[in-house]
PDB file of C-alpha atoms in Angstrom:
ATOM      1  CA  SER F  11     -34.989 -16.625  32.821  1.00  0.00           C
ATOM      2  CA  GLU F  12     -36.318 -17.749  29.443  1.00  0.00           C
ATOM      3  CA  GLY F  13     -39.875 -17.912  30.690  1.00  0.00           C
ATOM      4  CA  MET F  14     -39.874 -14.159  31.348  1.00  0.00           C
ATOM      5  CA  HIS F  15     -39.104 -13.241  27.742  1.00  0.00           C
ATOM      6  CA  GLY F  16     -41.754 -12.541  25.141  1.00  0.00           C
ATOM      7  CA  LYS F  17     -44.496 -11.668  27.642  1.00  0.00           C
ATOM      8  CA  ALA F  18     -46.300  -8.350  27.390  1.00  0.00           C
ATOM      9  CA  VAL F  19     -45.366  -5.788  30.016  1.00  0.00           C
ATOM     10  CA  ALA F  20     -49.087  -5.433  30.702  1.00  0.00           C
ATOM     11  CA  THR F  21     -49.151  -8.958  32.154  1.00  0.00           C
ATOM     12  CA  ALA F  22     -46.625  -8.064  34.859  1.00  0.00           C
ATOM     13  CA  THR F  23     -47.927  -7.489  38.383  1.00  0.00           C
ATOM     14  CA  GLY F  24     -44.595  -6.152  39.643  1.00  0.00           C
ATOM     15  CA  ALA F  25     -41.236  -4.766  38.518  1.00  0.00           C
ATOM     16  CA  LYS F  26     -42.639  -2.935  35.502  1.00  0.00           C
ATOM     17  CA  PRO F  27     -40.180  -0.650  33.682  1.00  0.00           C
ATOM     18  CA  VAL F  28     -39.143   2.608  35.362  1.00  0.00           C
ATOM     19  CA  LEU F  29     -39.734   4.391  32.054  1.00  0.00           C
ATOM     20  CA  VAL F  30     -42.920   4.364  30.002  1.00  0.00           C
ATOM     21  CA  THR F  31     -42.622   1.861  27.150  1.00  0.00           C
ATOM     22  CA  THR F  32     -44.553   2.284  23.929  1.00  0.00           C
ATOM     23  CA  ASP F  33     -44.416  -1.272  22.574  1.00  0.00           C
ATOM     24  CA  THR F  34     -45.803  -4.546  23.878  1.00  0.00           C
ATOM     25  CA  TYR F  35     -42.607  -5.941  25.369  1.00  0.00           C
ATOM     26  CA  GLY F  36     -40.922  -2.895  26.883  1.00  0.00           C
ATOM     27  CA  ALA F  37     -38.092  -2.514  24.390  1.00  0.00           C
ATOM     28  CA  VAL F  38     -39.004   1.021  23.241  1.00  0.00           C
ATOM     29  CA  THR F  39     -39.466   4.053  25.507  1.00  0.00           C
ATOM     30  CA  ASP F  40     -40.606   7.609  24.943  1.00  0.00           C
ATOM     31  CA  GLY F  41     -38.349   8.668  27.833  1.00  0.00           C
ATOM     32  CA  SER F  42     -41.089   9.636  30.280  1.00  0.00           C
ATOM     33  CA  THR F  43     -41.340   8.101  33.747  1.00  0.00           C
ATOM     34  CA  ARG F  44     -43.978   5.507  34.585  1.00  0.00           C
ATOM     35  CA  SER F  45     -46.544   6.335  37.255  1.00  0.00           C
ATOM     36  CA  HIS F  46     -45.646   4.048  40.152  1.00  0.00           C
ATOM     37  CA  SER F  47     -48.126   1.791  41.862  1.00  0.00           C
ATOM     38  CA  THR F  48     -47.005   2.802  45.343  1.00  0.00           C
ATOM     39  CA  SER F  49     -46.001   6.056  47.006  1.00  0.00           C
ATOM     40  CA  ASN F  50     -42.825   6.674  48.973  1.00  0.00           C
ATOM     41  CA  LEU F  51     -40.511   6.173  45.994  1.00  0.00           C
ATOM     42  CA  LEU F  52     -37.049   7.283  47.167  1.00  0.00           C
ATOM     43  CA  LEU F  53     -34.908   6.370  44.159  1.00  0.00           C
ATOM     44  CA  ALA F  54     -35.602   5.274  40.560  1.00  0.00           C
ATOM     45  CA  LEU F  55     -32.789   4.664  38.072  1.00  0.00           C
ATOM     46  CA  ALA F  56     -33.498   3.371  34.573  1.00  0.00           C
ATOM     47  CA  LEU F  57     -29.753   2.974  33.778  1.00  0.00           C
ATOM     48  CA  ASN F  58     -30.393   2.614  30.038  1.00  0.00           C
ATOM     49  CA  THR F  59     -28.348   5.543  28.699  1.00  0.00           C
ATOM     50  CA  THR F  60     -25.262   7.462  29.773  1.00  0.00           C
ATOM     51  CA  SER F  61     -27.338  10.361  31.117  1.00  0.00           C
ATOM     52  CA  ASN F  62     -29.733   8.005  32.914  1.00  0.00           C
ATOM     53  CA  LEU F  63     -26.894   6.410  34.878  1.00  0.00           C
ATOM     54  CA  THR F  64     -27.035   9.431  37.181  1.00  0.00           C
ATOM     55  CA  ASP F  65     -30.595  10.683  36.563  1.00  0.00           C
ATOM     56  CA  ASP F  66     -32.876   9.801  39.468  1.00  0.00           C
ATOM     57  CA  LYS F  67     -36.413   9.569  38.063  1.00  0.00           C
ATOM     58  CA  SER F  68     -38.076   9.762  41.472  1.00  0.00           C
ATOM     59  CA  SER F  69     -39.544  13.061  42.649  1.00  0.00           C
ATOM     60  CA  SER F  70     -36.519  13.411  44.949  1.00  0.00           C
ATOM     61  CA  ASN F  71     -34.207  13.808  41.923  1.00  0.00           C
ATOM     62  CA  ARG F  72     -31.238  12.711  44.032  1.00  0.00           C
ATOM     63  CA  THR F  73     -27.683  13.533  43.047  1.00  0.00           C
ATOM     64  CA  MET F  74     -25.943  10.387  41.793  1.00  0.00           C
ATOM     65  CA  THR F  75     -22.184   9.884  41.433  1.00  0.00           C
ATOM     66  CA  ASN F  76     -20.656   7.546  38.846  1.00  0.00           C
ATOM     67  CA  ASN F  77     -17.417   6.197  40.327  1.00  0.00           C
ATOM     68  CA  GLY F  78     -14.997   4.327  38.094  1.00  0.00           C
ATOM     69  CA  THR F  79     -16.913   5.149  34.908  1.00  0.00           C
ATOM     70  CA  VAL F  80     -19.849   2.770  34.815  1.00  0.00           C
ATOM     71  CA  THR F  81     -21.005   2.794  31.185  1.00  0.00           C
ATOM     72  CA  ALA F  82     -24.311   2.328  29.390  1.00  0.00           C
ATOM     73  CA  THR F  83     -24.449  -0.289  26.665  1.00  0.00           C
ATOM     74  CA  THR F  84     -27.065  -1.710  24.311  1.00  0.00           C
ATOM     75  CA  ASP F  85     -28.815  -4.998  25.035  1.00  0.00           C
ATOM     76  CA  ALA F  86     -31.845  -6.123  23.033  1.00  0.00           C
ATOM     77  CA  THR F  87     -33.037  -8.381  25.860  1.00  0.00           C
ATOM     78  CA  ALA F  88     -33.259  -5.487  28.328  1.00  0.00           C
ATOM     79  CA  TYR F  89     -35.952  -2.867  28.799  1.00  0.00           C
ATOM     80  CA  TYR F  90     -35.437   0.061  26.385  1.00  0.00           C
ATOM     81  CA  GLY F  91     -32.519  -1.801  24.756  1.00  0.00           C
ATOM     82  CA  GLY F  92     -29.935  -0.332  27.124  1.00  0.00           C
ATOM     83  CA  VAL F  93     -28.335  -1.216  30.475  1.00  0.00           C
ATOM     84  CA  ALA F  94     -25.543  -0.234  32.887  1.00  0.00           C
ATOM     85  CA  LEU F  95     -22.359  -2.257  32.434  1.00  0.00           C
ATOM     86  CA  PHE F  96     -20.160  -3.003  35.459  1.00  0.00           C
ATOM     87  CA  ASN F  97     -16.849  -4.553  34.365  1.00  0.00           C
ATOM     88  CA  SER F  98     -14.191  -3.028  36.617  1.00  0.00           C
ATOM     89  CA  ASN F  99     -13.257  -3.587  40.256  1.00  0.00           C
ATOM     90  CA  SER F 100     -13.505   0.102  41.130  1.00  0.00           C
ATOM     91  CA  GLN F 101     -16.973   0.942  39.818  1.00  0.00           C
ATOM     92  CA  ASN F 102     -20.178   1.888  41.613  1.00  0.00           C
ATOM     93  CA  LEU F 103     -23.095   4.276  41.389  1.00  0.00           C
ATOM     94  CA  THR F 104     -23.851   6.042  44.641  1.00  0.00           C
ATOM     95  CA  THR F 105     -26.096   8.549  46.368  1.00  0.00           C
ATOM     96  CA  SER F 106     -26.536   9.624  49.973  1.00  0.00           C
ATOM     97  CA  SER F 107     -29.496  10.832  52.026  1.00  0.00           C
ATOM     98  CA  SER F 108     -30.894  10.598  55.539  1.00  0.00           C
ATOM     99  CA  ASN F 109     -34.136   9.402  53.889  1.00  0.00           C
ATOM    100  CA  PHE F 110     -32.543   5.945  53.762  1.00  0.00           C
ATOM    101  CA  ASP F 111     -32.657   5.671  57.568  1.00  0.00           C
ATOM    102  CA  PHE F 112     -35.408   3.086  58.065  1.00  0.00           C
ATOM    103  CA  GLY F 113     -35.545   2.973  61.866  1.00  0.00           C
ATOM    104  CA  GLY F 114     -34.731   0.390  64.503  1.00  0.00           C
ATOM    105  CA  HIS F 115     -36.776  -2.577  65.703  1.00  0.00           C
ATOM    106  CA  SER F 116     -38.894  -0.421  68.030  1.00  0.00           C
ATOM    107  CA  ASN F 117     -39.840   2.078  65.303  1.00  0.00           C
ATOM    108  CA  PRO F 118     -39.265   0.284  61.978  1.00  0.00           C
ATOM    109  CA  THR F 119     -40.011   1.823  58.592  1.00  0.00           C
ATOM    110  CA  ASN F 120     -40.766  -0.727  55.898  1.00  0.00           C
ATOM    111  CA  PHE F 121     -38.733  -0.459  52.714  1.00  0.00           C
ATOM    112  CA  THR F 122     -38.139  -2.200  49.382  1.00  0.00           C
ATOM    113  CA  VAL F 123     -35.039  -2.350  47.189  1.00  0.00           C
ATOM    114  CA  GLU F 124     -35.499  -3.921  43.756  1.00  0.00           C
ATOM    115  CA  MET F 125     -33.605  -4.191  40.477  1.00  0.00           C
ATOM    116  CA  TRP F 126     -32.896  -6.290  37.392  1.00  0.00           C
ATOM    117  CA  PHE F 127     -29.438  -7.827  37.001  1.00  0.00           C
ATOM    118  CA  TYR F 128     -27.466 -10.101  34.683  1.00  0.00           C
ATOM    119  CA  THR F 129     -24.179 -11.470  35.992  1.00  0.00           C
ATOM    120  CA  THR F 130     -21.385 -12.368  33.603  1.00  0.00           C
ATOM    121  CA  GLN F 131     -19.221 -13.783  36.389  1.00  0.00           C
ATOM    122  CA  ASN F 132     -20.487 -15.411  39.565  1.00  0.00           C
ATOM    123  CA  LYS F 133     -17.791 -14.577  42.099  1.00  0.00           C
ATOM    124  CA  ASP F 134     -17.730 -14.324  45.866  1.00  0.00           C
ATOM    125  CA  TYR F 135     -19.070 -11.078  47.277  1.00  0.00           C
ATOM    126  CA  SER F 136     -20.598  -9.586  44.126  1.00  0.00           C
ATOM    127  CA  ALA F 137     -22.529  -6.681  45.622  1.00  0.00           C
ATOM    128  CA  LEU F 138     -25.611  -5.583  43.725  1.00  0.00           C
ATOM    129  CA  TYR F 139     -26.622  -3.067  46.391  1.00  0.00           C
ATOM    130  CA  ASP F 140     -24.715  -2.126  49.528  1.00  0.00           C
ATOM    131  CA  THR F 141     -25.208   0.363  52.361  1.00  0.00           C
ATOM    132  CA  ARG F 142     -22.496  -0.881  54.754  1.00  0.00           C
ATOM    133  CA  THR F 143     -19.516   1.129  55.978  1.00  0.00           C
ATOM    134  CA  SER F 144     -17.519  -2.021  56.829  1.00  0.00           C
ATOM    135  CA  ALA F 145     -17.945  -5.780  56.528  1.00  0.00           C
ATOM    136  CA  SER F 146     -19.308  -6.012  60.083  1.00  0.00           C
ATOM    137  CA  ASP F 147     -21.436  -2.835  60.009  1.00  0.00           C
ATOM    138  CA  SER F 148     -24.434  -3.372  62.310  1.00  0.00           C
ATOM    139  CA  ASN F 149     -26.497  -0.649  60.607  1.00  0.00           C
ATOM    140  CA  GLY F 150     -25.867  -1.522  56.968  1.00  0.00           C
ATOM    141  CA  TYR F 151     -26.867  -4.355  54.645  1.00  0.00           C
ATOM    142  CA  THR F 152     -26.059  -5.730  51.217  1.00  0.00           C
ATOM    143  CA  ILE F 153     -27.728  -7.755  48.465  1.00  0.00           C
ATOM    144  CA  THR F 154     -24.921  -9.956  47.193  1.00  0.00           C
ATOM    145  CA  ILE F 155     -24.194 -12.956  44.939  1.00  0.00           C
ATOM    146  CA  ASP F 156     -21.523 -15.605  45.628  1.00  0.00           C
ATOM    147  CA  ASN F 157     -19.597 -17.866  43.271  1.00  0.00           C
ATOM    148  CA  ASP F 158     -21.886 -20.813  44.031  1.00  0.00           C
ATOM    149  CA  GLY F 159     -24.871 -18.926  42.610  1.00  0.00           C
ATOM    150  CA  GLU F 160     -26.404 -17.986  45.947  1.00  0.00           C
ATOM    151  CA  ILE F 161     -28.005 -14.569  46.367  1.00  0.00           C
ATOM    152  CA  TYR F 162     -28.540 -13.246  49.856  1.00  0.00           C
ATOM    153  CA  MET F 163     -29.018 -10.337  52.194  1.00  0.00           C
ATOM    154  CA  TYR F 164     -26.128  -9.838  54.629  1.00  0.00           C
ATOM    155  CA  GLY F 165     -26.618  -7.320  57.410  1.00  0.00           C
ATOM    156  CA  ASP F 166     -25.708  -6.589  61.011  1.00  0.00           C
ATOM    157  CA  GLY F 167     -22.659  -8.851  60.666  1.00  0.00           C
ATOM    158  CA  GLY F 168     -24.489 -11.977  59.513  1.00  0.00           C
ATOM    159  CA  PHE F 169     -26.391 -13.737  56.745  1.00  0.00           C
ATOM    160  CA  ARG F 170     -30.129 -13.046  56.804  1.00  0.00           C
ATOM    161  CA  CYS F 171     -32.250 -14.002  53.768  1.00  0.00           C
ATOM    162  CA  ARG F 172     -30.619 -16.610  51.507  1.00  0.00           C
ATOM    163  CA  SER F 173     -31.605 -18.345  48.268  1.00  0.00           C
ATOM    164  CA  GLY F 174     -29.441 -21.440  48.618  1.00  0.00           C
ATOM    165  CA  THR F 175     -26.783 -22.367  46.084  1.00  0.00           C
ATOM    166  CA  GLY F 176     -27.412 -22.532  42.353  1.00  0.00           C
ATOM    167  CA  ALA F 177     -30.182 -19.914  42.258  1.00  0.00           C
ATOM    168  CA  ILE F 178     -28.239 -17.484  40.034  1.00  0.00           C
ATOM    169  CA  LYS F 179     -26.709 -18.604  36.747  1.00  0.00           C
ATOM    170  CA  GLU F 180     -24.412 -16.499  34.609  1.00  0.00           C
ATOM    171  CA  ASN F 181     -25.621 -14.726  31.450  1.00  0.00           C
ATOM    172  CA  GLN F 182     -29.271 -14.610  32.434  1.00  0.00           C
ATOM    173  CA  TRP F 183     -31.610 -11.848  33.601  1.00  0.00           C
ATOM    174  CA  TYR F 184     -33.109 -11.926  37.101  1.00  0.00           C
ATOM    175  CA  HIS F 185     -35.225  -9.605  39.184  1.00  0.00           C
ATOM    176  CA  VAL F 186     -34.493  -9.299  42.899  1.00  0.00           C
ATOM    177  CA  ALA F 187     -36.467  -7.490  45.583  1.00  0.00           C
ATOM    178  CA  LEU F 188     -35.527  -7.149  49.244  1.00  0.00           C
ATOM    179  CA  GLN F 189     -38.205  -5.901  51.620  1.00  0.00           C
ATOM    180  CA  ARG F 190     -38.622  -5.129  55.264  1.00  0.00           C
ATOM    181  CA  ASN F 191     -41.987  -6.074  56.746  1.00  0.00           C
ATOM    182  CA  THR F 192     -41.816  -4.601  60.254  1.00  0.00           C
ATOM    183  CA  ASN F 193     -38.869  -6.635  61.568  1.00  0.00           C
ATOM    184  CA  THR F 194     -39.011  -9.435  59.009  1.00  0.00           C
ATOM    185  CA  PHE F 195     -36.816  -9.226  55.898  1.00  0.00           C
ATOM    186  CA  GLU F 196     -38.177 -10.808  52.706  1.00  0.00           C
ATOM    187  CA  LEU F 197     -36.176 -11.749  49.613  1.00  0.00           C
ATOM    188  CA  PHE F 198     -37.914 -12.266  46.244  1.00  0.00           C
ATOM    189  CA  LEU F 199     -36.289 -13.684  43.122  1.00  0.00           C
ATOM    190  CA  ASP F 200     -38.208 -13.298  39.837  1.00  0.00           C
ATOM    191  CA  GLY F 201     -41.314 -12.463  41.819  1.00  0.00           C
ATOM    192  CA  VAL F 202     -41.181 -15.490  44.127  1.00  0.00           C
ATOM    193  CA  LEU F 203     -40.562 -15.199  47.862  1.00  0.00           C
ATOM    194  CA  ILE F 204     -37.486 -17.372  48.465  1.00  0.00           C
ATOM    195  CA  ASP F 205     -36.717 -16.546  52.091  1.00  0.00           C
ATOM    196  CA  SER F 206     -37.936 -14.470  55.004  1.00  0.00           C
ATOM    197  CA  VAL F 207     -36.075 -13.946  58.276  1.00  0.00           C
ATOM    198  CA  SER F 208     -36.980 -12.027  61.421  1.00  0.00           C
ATOM    199  CA  HIS F 209     -34.127  -9.883  62.651  1.00  0.00           C
ATOM    200  CA  ASN F 210     -33.873  -6.731  64.725  1.00  0.00           C
ATOM    201  CA  MET F 211     -31.546  -4.202  63.147  1.00  0.00           C
ATOM    202  CA  HIS F 212     -31.481  -0.519  62.281  1.00  0.00           C
ATOM    203  CA  PRO F 213     -30.792   0.039  58.546  1.00  0.00           C
ATOM    204  CA  SER F 214     -29.695   3.638  58.878  1.00  0.00           C
ATOM    205  CA  ARG F 215     -26.796   4.344  56.529  1.00  0.00           C
ATOM    206  CA  ASN F 216     -27.110   7.397  54.282  1.00  0.00           C
ATOM    207  CA  GLY F 217     -24.798   6.071  51.560  1.00  0.00           C
ATOM    208  CA  GLN F 218     -26.316   3.753  48.951  1.00  0.00           C
ATOM    209  CA  TYR F 219     -23.991   1.916  46.535  1.00  0.00           C
ATOM    210  CA  ILE F 220     -24.904   0.011  43.374  1.00  0.00           C
ATOM    211  CA  GLY F 221     -22.486  -2.540  41.921  1.00  0.00           C
ATOM    212  CA  ASN F 222     -19.934  -2.588  44.756  1.00  0.00           C
ATOM    213  CA  ASN F 223     -19.482  -1.886  48.453  1.00  0.00           C
ATOM    214  CA  GLY F 224     -18.922   1.648  49.639  1.00  0.00           C
ATOM    215  CA  TRP F 225     -15.755   1.512  51.711  1.00  0.00           C
ATOM    216  CA  ASN F 226     -13.018  -0.252  49.719  1.00  0.00           C
ATOM    217  CA  ASN F 227     -14.523  -1.387  46.374  1.00  0.00           C
ATOM    218  CA  GLY F 228     -13.837  -4.937  47.525  1.00  0.00           C
ATOM    219  CA  ASP F 229     -17.097  -6.539  46.361  1.00  0.00           C
ATOM    220  CA  PRO F 230     -17.400  -5.655  42.654  1.00  0.00           C
ATOM    221  CA  PHE F 231     -20.322  -7.017  40.638  1.00  0.00           C
ATOM    222  CA  LYS F 232     -19.525  -8.012  37.042  1.00  0.00           C
ATOM    223  CA  GLY F 233     -22.391  -7.737  34.590  1.00  0.00           C
ATOM    224  CA  TYR F 234     -25.447  -5.567  33.884  1.00  0.00           C
ATOM    225  CA  ILE F 235     -27.907  -3.779  36.168  1.00  0.00           C
ATOM    226  CA  GLN F 236     -31.116  -1.947  35.296  1.00  0.00           C
ATOM    227  CA  ASP F 237     -34.194  -0.376  36.863  1.00  0.00           C
ATOM    228  CA  VAL F 238     -33.037   0.139  40.446  1.00  0.00           C
ATOM    229  CA  ARG F 239     -35.766   1.353  42.762  1.00  0.00           C
ATOM    230  CA  VAL F 240     -35.957   2.031  46.503  1.00  0.00           C
ATOM    231  CA  TYR F 241     -39.232   2.637  48.333  1.00  0.00           C
ATOM    232  CA  ALA F 242     -39.926   3.653  51.922  1.00  0.00           C
ATOM    233  CA  THR F 243     -42.691   1.052  52.035  1.00  0.00           C
ATOM    234  CA  ARG F 244     -43.242  -2.670  51.591  1.00  0.00           C
ATOM    235  CA  LYS F 245     -44.170  -2.841  47.920  1.00  0.00           C
ATOM    236  CA  TYR F 246     -45.141  -6.506  47.579  1.00  0.00           C
ATOM    237  CA  THR F 247     -47.576  -8.435  49.770  1.00  0.00           C
ATOM    238  CA  GLY F 248     -46.939 -11.761  48.019  1.00  0.00           C
ATOM    239  CA  ASP F 249     -45.541 -13.330  44.863  1.00  0.00           C
ATOM    240  CA  PHE F 250     -45.818 -11.289  41.638  1.00  0.00           C
ATOM    241  CA  ILE F 251     -45.329 -11.700  37.872  1.00  0.00           C
ATOM    242  CA  VAL F 252     -42.268 -10.221  36.144  1.00  0.00           C
ATOM    243  CA  THR F 253     -41.547  -9.936  32.409  1.00  0.00           C
ATOM    244  CA  ARG F 254     -38.684  -8.979  30.096  1.00  0.00           C
ATOM    245  CA  PRO F 255     -38.629  -7.945  26.423  1.00  0.00           C
ATOM    246  CA  LYS F 256     -38.549 -10.739  23.877  1.00  0.00           C
TER     247      LYS F 256
END
């Protein structure tokens, strides 16, 4: 939102750029990777250039696949001046690993998924991040936007954390973070906790999909995505400050 622009990156208490930035507002990078404030980083994608669409900056250096030719494009309001553009129904970025098995309710592993996004078309079932193998998959989940501007987590065949309608407007940057805190799921929008729901499920799917679902490309997101990170820990213990370049 407008209030996030023109604030120094140094003032942020969360969601700082994946890459080191050399100016005040995060528009210029030297290409090196920022030291992260928490361990257990499983995936870190800057998504600012063609090569960085599939270059995992975490120590895992996971193999990424670009399906449907997601492209990198310039955007002065984004970190580093570049973002990933999703504008086709058949596009996604994907990786797979057993490290994304976060345990069942009796042995849960906390995790966090976070990213920046900018939707150019609010439409039903616009998947930002999806691990499901079917719409009713009991061991997968998705972070999705609907045409009424609601953003939510859907998992184990039902809605879990929800923002309520009107939270997401087109042509505007937002930061979203989904966390697991033991068996409570927490959804943050622009650093503010908007919903938390207790639910027993086992998020165990190896496949991780950005910008669409993973089984039939039926939930395409239209817009821009940047700075996707996944941690095997609960990164945020409360609300935090986010910033974007001016």
